[in-house]
XYZ file of C-alpha atoms in Angstrom:
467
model
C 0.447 27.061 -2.720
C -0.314 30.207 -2.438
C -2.455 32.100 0.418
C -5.598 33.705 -1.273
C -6.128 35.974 1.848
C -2.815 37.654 1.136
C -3.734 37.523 -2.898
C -7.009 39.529 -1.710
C -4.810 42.088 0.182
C -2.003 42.466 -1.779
C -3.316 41.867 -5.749
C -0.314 43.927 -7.193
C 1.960 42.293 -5.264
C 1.367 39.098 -7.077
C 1.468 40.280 -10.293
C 4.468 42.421 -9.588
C 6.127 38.582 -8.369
C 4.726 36.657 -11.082
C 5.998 39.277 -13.666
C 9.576 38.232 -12.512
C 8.941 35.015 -13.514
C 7.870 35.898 -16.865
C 4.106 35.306 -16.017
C 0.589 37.442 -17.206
C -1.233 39.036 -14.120
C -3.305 36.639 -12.289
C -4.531 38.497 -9.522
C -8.192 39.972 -11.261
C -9.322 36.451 -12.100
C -8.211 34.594 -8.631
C -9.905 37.520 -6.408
C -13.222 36.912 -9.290
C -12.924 33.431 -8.385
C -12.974 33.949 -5.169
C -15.475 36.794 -4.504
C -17.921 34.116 -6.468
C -17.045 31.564 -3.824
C -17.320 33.875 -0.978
C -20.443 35.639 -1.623
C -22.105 31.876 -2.554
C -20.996 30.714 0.672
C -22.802 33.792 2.297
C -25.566 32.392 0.218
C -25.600 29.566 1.699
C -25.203 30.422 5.570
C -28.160 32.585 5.459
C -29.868 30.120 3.828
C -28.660 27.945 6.841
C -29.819 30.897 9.375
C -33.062 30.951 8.063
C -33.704 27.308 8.430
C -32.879 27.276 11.657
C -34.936 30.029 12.197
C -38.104 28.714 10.522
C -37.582 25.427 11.725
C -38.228 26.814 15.762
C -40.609 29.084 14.471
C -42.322 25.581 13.354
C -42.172 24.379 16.842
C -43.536 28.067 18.464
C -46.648 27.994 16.002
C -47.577 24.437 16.591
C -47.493 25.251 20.231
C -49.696 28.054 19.480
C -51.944 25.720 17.391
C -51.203 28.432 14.198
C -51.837 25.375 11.405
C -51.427 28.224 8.799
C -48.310 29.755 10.014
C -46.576 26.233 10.905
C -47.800 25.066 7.194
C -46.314 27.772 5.370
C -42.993 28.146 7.441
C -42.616 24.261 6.772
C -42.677 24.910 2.935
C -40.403 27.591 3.527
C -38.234 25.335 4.860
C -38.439 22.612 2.236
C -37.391 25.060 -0.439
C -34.482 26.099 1.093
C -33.577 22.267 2.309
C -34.423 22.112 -1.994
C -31.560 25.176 -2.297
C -28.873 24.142 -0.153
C -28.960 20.427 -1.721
C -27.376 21.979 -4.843
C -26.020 24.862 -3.119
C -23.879 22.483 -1.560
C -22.700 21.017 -4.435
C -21.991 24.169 -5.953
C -20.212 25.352 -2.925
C -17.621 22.176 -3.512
C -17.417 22.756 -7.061
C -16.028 26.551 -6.876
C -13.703 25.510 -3.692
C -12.127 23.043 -6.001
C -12.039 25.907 -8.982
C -10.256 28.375 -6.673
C -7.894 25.564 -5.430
C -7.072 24.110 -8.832
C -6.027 27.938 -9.361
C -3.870 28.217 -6.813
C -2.705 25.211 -7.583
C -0.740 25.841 -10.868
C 0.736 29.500 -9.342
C 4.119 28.982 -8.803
C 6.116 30.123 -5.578
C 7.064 33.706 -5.541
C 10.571 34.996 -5.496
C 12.632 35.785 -2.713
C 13.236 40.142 -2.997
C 16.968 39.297 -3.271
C 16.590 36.538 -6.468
C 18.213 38.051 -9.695
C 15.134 38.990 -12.218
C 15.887 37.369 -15.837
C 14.551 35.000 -18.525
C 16.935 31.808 -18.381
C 20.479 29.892 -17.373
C 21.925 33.083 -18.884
C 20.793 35.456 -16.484
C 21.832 33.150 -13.333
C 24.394 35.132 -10.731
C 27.920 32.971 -9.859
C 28.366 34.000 -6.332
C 31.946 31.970 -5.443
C 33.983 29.223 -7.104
C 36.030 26.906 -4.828
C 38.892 24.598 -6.033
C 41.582 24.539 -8.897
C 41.090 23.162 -12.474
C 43.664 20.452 -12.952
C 46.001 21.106 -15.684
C 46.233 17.842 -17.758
C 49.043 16.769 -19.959
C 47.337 15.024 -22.120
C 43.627 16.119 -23.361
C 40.922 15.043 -20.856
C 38.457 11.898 -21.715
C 34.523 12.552 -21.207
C 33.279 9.909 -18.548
C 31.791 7.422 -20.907
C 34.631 7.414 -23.289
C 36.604 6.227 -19.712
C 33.778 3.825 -18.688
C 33.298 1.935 -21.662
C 37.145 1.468 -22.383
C 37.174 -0.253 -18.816
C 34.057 -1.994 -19.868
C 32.737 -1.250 -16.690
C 29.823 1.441 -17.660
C 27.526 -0.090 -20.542
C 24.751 1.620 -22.045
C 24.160 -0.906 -24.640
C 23.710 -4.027 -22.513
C 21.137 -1.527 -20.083
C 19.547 -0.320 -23.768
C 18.448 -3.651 -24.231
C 17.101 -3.477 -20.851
C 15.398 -0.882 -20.688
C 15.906 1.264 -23.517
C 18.029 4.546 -23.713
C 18.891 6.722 -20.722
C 19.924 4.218 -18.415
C 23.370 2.581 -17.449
C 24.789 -0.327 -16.447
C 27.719 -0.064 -13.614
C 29.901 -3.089 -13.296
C 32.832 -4.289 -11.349
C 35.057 -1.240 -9.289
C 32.964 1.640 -11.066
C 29.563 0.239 -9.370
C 31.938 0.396 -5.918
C 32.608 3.497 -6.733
C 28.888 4.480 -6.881
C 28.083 2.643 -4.023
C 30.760 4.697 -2.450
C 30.568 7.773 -3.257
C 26.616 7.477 -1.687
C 27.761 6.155 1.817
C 30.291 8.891 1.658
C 27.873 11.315 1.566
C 25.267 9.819 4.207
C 27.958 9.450 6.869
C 29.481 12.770 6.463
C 25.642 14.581 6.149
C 24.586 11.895 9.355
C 27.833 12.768 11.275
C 28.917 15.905 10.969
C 25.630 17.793 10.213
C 23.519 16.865 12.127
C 20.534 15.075 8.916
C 18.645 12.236 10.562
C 19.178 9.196 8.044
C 15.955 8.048 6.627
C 14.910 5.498 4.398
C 11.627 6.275 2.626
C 9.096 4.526 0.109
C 10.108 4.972 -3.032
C 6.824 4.715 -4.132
C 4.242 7.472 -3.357
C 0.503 8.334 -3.791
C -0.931 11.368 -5.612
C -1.537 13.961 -2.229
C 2.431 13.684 -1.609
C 3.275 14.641 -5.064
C 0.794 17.232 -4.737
C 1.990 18.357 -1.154
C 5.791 18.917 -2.755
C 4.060 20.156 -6.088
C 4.899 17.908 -8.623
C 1.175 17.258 -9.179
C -1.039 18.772 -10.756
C 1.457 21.018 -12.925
C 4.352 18.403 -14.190
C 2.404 15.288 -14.421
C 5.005 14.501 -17.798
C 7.836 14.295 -15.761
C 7.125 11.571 -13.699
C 6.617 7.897 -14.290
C 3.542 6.183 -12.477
C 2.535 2.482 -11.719
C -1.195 1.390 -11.421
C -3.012 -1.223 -9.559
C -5.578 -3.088 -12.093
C -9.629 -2.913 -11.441
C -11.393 -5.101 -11.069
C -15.058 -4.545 -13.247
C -17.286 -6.565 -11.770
C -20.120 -5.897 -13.752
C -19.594 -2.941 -16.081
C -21.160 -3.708 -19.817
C -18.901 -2.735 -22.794
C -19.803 0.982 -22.695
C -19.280 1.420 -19.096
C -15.590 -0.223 -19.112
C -14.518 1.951 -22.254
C -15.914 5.278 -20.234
C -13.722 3.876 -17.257
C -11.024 3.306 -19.706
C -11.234 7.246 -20.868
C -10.950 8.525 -18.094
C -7.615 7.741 -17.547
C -6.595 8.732 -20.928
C -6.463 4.776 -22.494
C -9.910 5.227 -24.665
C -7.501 4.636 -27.828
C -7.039 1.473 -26.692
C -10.787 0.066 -26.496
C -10.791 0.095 -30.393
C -7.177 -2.176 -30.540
C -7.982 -4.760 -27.529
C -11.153 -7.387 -26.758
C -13.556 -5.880 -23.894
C -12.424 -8.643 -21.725
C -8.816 -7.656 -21.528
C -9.370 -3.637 -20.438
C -9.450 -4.457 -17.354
C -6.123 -5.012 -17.024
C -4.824 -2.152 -18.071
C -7.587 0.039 -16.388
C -5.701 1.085 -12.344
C -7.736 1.251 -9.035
C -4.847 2.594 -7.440
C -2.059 4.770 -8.296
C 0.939 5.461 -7.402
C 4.520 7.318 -8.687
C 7.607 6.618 -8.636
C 9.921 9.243 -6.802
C 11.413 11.685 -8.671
C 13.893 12.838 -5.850
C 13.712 11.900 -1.774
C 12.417 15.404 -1.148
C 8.800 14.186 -1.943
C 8.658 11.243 0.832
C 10.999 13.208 3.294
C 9.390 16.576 3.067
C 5.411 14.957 3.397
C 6.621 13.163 6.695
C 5.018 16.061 8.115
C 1.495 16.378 6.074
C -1.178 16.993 7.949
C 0.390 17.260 11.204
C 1.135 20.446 14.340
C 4.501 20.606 14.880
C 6.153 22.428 18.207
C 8.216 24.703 17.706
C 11.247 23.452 20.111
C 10.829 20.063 17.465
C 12.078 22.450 14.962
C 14.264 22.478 12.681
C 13.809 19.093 11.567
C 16.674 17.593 8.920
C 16.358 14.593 7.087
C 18.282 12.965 4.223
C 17.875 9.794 2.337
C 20.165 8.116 -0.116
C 17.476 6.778 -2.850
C 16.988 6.009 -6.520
C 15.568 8.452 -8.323
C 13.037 8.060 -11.437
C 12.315 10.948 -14.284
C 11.130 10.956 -17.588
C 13.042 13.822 -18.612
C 10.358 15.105 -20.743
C 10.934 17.945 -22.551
C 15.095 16.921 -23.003
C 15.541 15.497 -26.024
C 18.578 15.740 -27.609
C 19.938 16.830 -24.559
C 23.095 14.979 -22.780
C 22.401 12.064 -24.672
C 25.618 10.307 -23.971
C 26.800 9.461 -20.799
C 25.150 9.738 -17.751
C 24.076 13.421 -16.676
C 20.832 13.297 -17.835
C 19.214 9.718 -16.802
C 15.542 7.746 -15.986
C 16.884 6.554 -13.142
C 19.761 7.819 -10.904
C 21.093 7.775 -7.176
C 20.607 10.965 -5.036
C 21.533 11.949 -1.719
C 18.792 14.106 -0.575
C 18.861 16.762 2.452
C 15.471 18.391 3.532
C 14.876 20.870 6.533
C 11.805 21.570 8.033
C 11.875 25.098 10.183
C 10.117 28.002 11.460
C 9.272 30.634 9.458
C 12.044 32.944 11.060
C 14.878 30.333 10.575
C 14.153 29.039 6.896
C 16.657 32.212 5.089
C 19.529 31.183 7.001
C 18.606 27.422 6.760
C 19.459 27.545 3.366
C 23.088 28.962 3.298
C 23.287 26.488 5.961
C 22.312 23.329 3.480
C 24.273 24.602 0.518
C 27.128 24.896 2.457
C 26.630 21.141 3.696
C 26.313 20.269 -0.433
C 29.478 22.371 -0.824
C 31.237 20.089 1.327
C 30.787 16.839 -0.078
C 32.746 18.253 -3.302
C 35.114 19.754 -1.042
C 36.111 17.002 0.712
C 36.245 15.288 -2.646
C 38.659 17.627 -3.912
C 36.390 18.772 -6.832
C 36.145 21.897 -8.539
C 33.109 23.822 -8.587
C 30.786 27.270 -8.828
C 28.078 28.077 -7.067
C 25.318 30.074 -8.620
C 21.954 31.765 -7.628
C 19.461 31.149 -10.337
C 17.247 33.988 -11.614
C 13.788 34.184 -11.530
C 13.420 32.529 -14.895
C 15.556 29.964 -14.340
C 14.080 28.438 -11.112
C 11.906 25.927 -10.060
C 8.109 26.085 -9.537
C 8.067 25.487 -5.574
C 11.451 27.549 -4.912
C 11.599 31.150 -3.389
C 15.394 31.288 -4.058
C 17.837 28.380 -5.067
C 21.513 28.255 -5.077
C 22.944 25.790 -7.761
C 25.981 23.844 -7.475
C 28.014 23.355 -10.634
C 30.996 20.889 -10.812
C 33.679 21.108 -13.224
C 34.015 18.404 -15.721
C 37.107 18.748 -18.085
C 36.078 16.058 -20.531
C 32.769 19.200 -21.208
C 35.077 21.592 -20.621
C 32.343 22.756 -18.651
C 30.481 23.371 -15.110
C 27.610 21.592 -14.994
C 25.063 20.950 -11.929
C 25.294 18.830 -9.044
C 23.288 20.004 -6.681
C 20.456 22.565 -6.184
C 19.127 24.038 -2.876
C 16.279 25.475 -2.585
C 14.376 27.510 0.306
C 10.437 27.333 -0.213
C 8.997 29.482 2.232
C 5.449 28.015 3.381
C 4.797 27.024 0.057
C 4.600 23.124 0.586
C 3.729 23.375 3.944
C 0.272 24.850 2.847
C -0.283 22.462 0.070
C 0.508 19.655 2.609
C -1.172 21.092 5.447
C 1.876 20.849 8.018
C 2.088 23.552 10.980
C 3.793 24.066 14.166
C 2.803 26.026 17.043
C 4.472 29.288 18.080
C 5.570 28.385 21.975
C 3.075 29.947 24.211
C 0.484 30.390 21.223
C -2.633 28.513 20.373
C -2.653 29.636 16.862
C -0.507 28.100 14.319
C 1.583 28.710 11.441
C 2.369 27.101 8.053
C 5.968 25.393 8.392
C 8.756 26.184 5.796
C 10.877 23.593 4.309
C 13.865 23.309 2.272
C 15.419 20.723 0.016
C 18.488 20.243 -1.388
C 20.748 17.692 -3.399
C 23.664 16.497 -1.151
C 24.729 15.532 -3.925
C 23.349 13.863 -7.124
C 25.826 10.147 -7.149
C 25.771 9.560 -10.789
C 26.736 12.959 -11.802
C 29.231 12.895 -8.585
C 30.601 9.674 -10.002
C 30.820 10.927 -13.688
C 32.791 14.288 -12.136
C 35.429 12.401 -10.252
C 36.024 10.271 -13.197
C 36.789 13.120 -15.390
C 38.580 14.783 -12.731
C 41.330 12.355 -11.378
C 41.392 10.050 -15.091
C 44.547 9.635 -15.813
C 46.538 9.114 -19.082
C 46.372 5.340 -19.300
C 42.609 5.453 -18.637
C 43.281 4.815 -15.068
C 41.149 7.012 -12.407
C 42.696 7.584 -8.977
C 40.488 7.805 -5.921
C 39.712 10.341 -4.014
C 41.548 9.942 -1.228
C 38.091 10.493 1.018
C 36.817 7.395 -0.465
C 39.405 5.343 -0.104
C 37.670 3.473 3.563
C 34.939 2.979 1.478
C 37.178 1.325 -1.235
C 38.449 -1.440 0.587
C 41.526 0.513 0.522
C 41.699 0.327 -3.881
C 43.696 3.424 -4.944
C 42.734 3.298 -8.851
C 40.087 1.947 -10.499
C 41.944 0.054 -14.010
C 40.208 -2.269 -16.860
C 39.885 -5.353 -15.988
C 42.352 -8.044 -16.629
């Protein structure tokens, strides 16, 4: 979230940022908004002065045995107790106008972030690793999968419908592997503190990492039921509304909305980032604590709205998926050079795997809502023909740590200061399996194994079909 001080201050700023990014000006209607709020907050303070005012005045004119004065000052006084009852209210109602706002801004970018519309316009900045020449022409991963009968999306169709997959035998080893791989190295060589977080979060940490309120779609979300007590008819289909069900009130009996109708909410995490990063909400950090580095292998859950059509065979674009996640938490000095730091630690993992791959920095049309700058990782996959991401790193400035409310304290200062975090995929496990599966296949429809993952393999040097 944005800082409206700095939006008063610095209006063309913003909409010099925000055109970058393809957006109108906003700057005239948030300082509006807020003016409005300000100057009905000095409303309300004098107001407050003058109660407290009248109300020993009161006291001074009874002592003085002034009946008239004491009479007319207490009137006084219940007409503005009458004003600041819905002065109050209103006072709420344009804080949560200016913050719903601010709310929906995105991040703005770094000085150094490539200006442009799309993918197109992103910036390769290095490519590490050879392209292996094949003699024969290169399988995609589920063409190598299903002919082992060890990856079925049919069997996990009937499941759970499409975009999700079903790992059996050596390839779900493989899987398994490939994520301890990448905890140990990220635990033991640099220096991430292994967590292992809910996957299952309320609505203030989506909000904190800003997946709420803006991209509500992509997320899947579980509900506790109500319990109605005694709501008539009318009052359980207004409940029912309100969360977006009303069609339903004309399809089901009365009796049976209440179990579709939640008390409680709660989503399903689209990446680690959102439990890791809001470990902090809410809480004064000290400086010599900093940086703090976490990672978390987890499951991940999206509804990839917005993608149809898109990737879908195979496995790169899925509902649910295993991630290794890395997030920093640092001073506002230290979060720049934080982030070569993390996407250097993603680098590594395909390093070590002996995988070829780019690295880009996306433009400012191309990146994500909470990012100031973000450095994609692209893989090469030979059954594409084609890099395609792995990882993305992103630096966000103090972006989530004012929507979350996390600080740390300058050492020897009493003030405080918003903390900046960072995030970063180290690295996504499906799309890390499908790329080492196109990478080391091999002409009978064998795949080798990396040679890093062999200790994890119980020493199994090729994955083959089943006898």
């Amino acid at each position: 979230m944005l800082d409206i001080k700095w939006i008063r201050e610095n209006p063309e700023a913003l909409d010099n940022a925000l055109a970058k990014r393809g957006m109108a000006p906003l700057s005239a209607g948030l300082v509006a908004l807020d003016e409005k709020r300000r100057q009905h907050v000095g409303r309300v303070q004098e107001a407050q002065e003058r109660r407290n005012a009248a109300s020993k005045d009161i006291g001074k004119a009874m002592a003085q045995k002034d009946s008239d004065t004491a009479e007319k000052l207490k009137a006084e006084v219940a007409e503005i107790k009458s004003f600041l009852q819905g002065a109050e209210e209103e006072e709420r109602r344009l804080d949560k106008e200016l913050a719903d706002a601010l709310a929906v801004i995105p991040n703005l970018p770094l000085d150094d972030v490539p200006v442009g519309k799309d993918e197109a316009d992103n910036v390769e900045i290095r490519r590490v690793g050879n392209q292996r020449n094949f003699a024969f022409s290169p399988k995609e991963h589920f063409e190598i999968g299903e002919a082992m009968g060890t990856m079925d999306f049919e069997r996990a169709a009937k499941l759970s419908g499409s975009r999700f997959t079903v790992l059996k035998g050596q390839l779900a080893r493989l899987e398994r592997a490939l994520g301890q791989f990448m905890l140990d190295l990220h635990t033991g060589e640099h220096g991430y503190m292994e967590v292992s977080p809910p996957l299952l979060v309320r609505d203030e940490a989506m909000f904190g990492t800003g997946q709420l309120p803006k991209f509500e779609e992509d997320l899947f979300a579980t509900y506790r039921d109500l319990n109605f007590g005694e709501l008539n008819e009318k009052a359980r289909r207004a409940a029912l509304a309100q969360y977006g069900l009303g069609g339903l009130g004309t399809t089901i009996l009365t009796a049976d909305i209440e179990s579709v109708l939640p008390t409680d909410r709660f989503f399903l995490i689209p990446t680690a980032e959102v439990p890791l990063t809001n470990l902090v909400r809410d809480e004064i950090l000290d400086l010599k604590d900093l940086p703090i580095r976490m990672t978390a292998l987890t499951p991940c859950f999206r509804s990839e709205a917005g993608s149809a059509g898109r990737d879908t065979r195979g496995m790169l674009r899925q509902h649910q998926f295993y991630k290794v996640e890395m997030v920093s938490i640092t001073d506002a000095e230290s979060s720049v050079e934080e982030h070569e730091r993390m996407t250097a630690c993603a680098e590594e993992v395909l390093k070590r795997l002996g995988l070829p791959f780019r690295t880009v920095v996306l433009c400012t049309g191309d990146m994500g809502f909470g990012a100031q700058k973000t450095y994609d990782i692209e893989v090469w996959l030979p059954g594409q023909n084609a890099y395609r991401e792995i990882s993305s790193c992103s630096v966000c400035g103090d972006f989530q740590g004012r929507r979350m409310n996390a600080r740390y304290r300058p050492e020897g200062s009493k003030a405080t200061r918003f903390v900046h975090t960072l995030n970063g995929s180290g690295v996504a496990v499906g799309r890390a399996l499908v790329a080492v599966l196109e990478n080391y296949q091999e002409e009978d429809g064998s795949v080798t194994i990396p040679e890093v993952l062999l200790p994890y393999m119980g020493g199994l040097s090729r994955i083959e079909k089943p006898e």
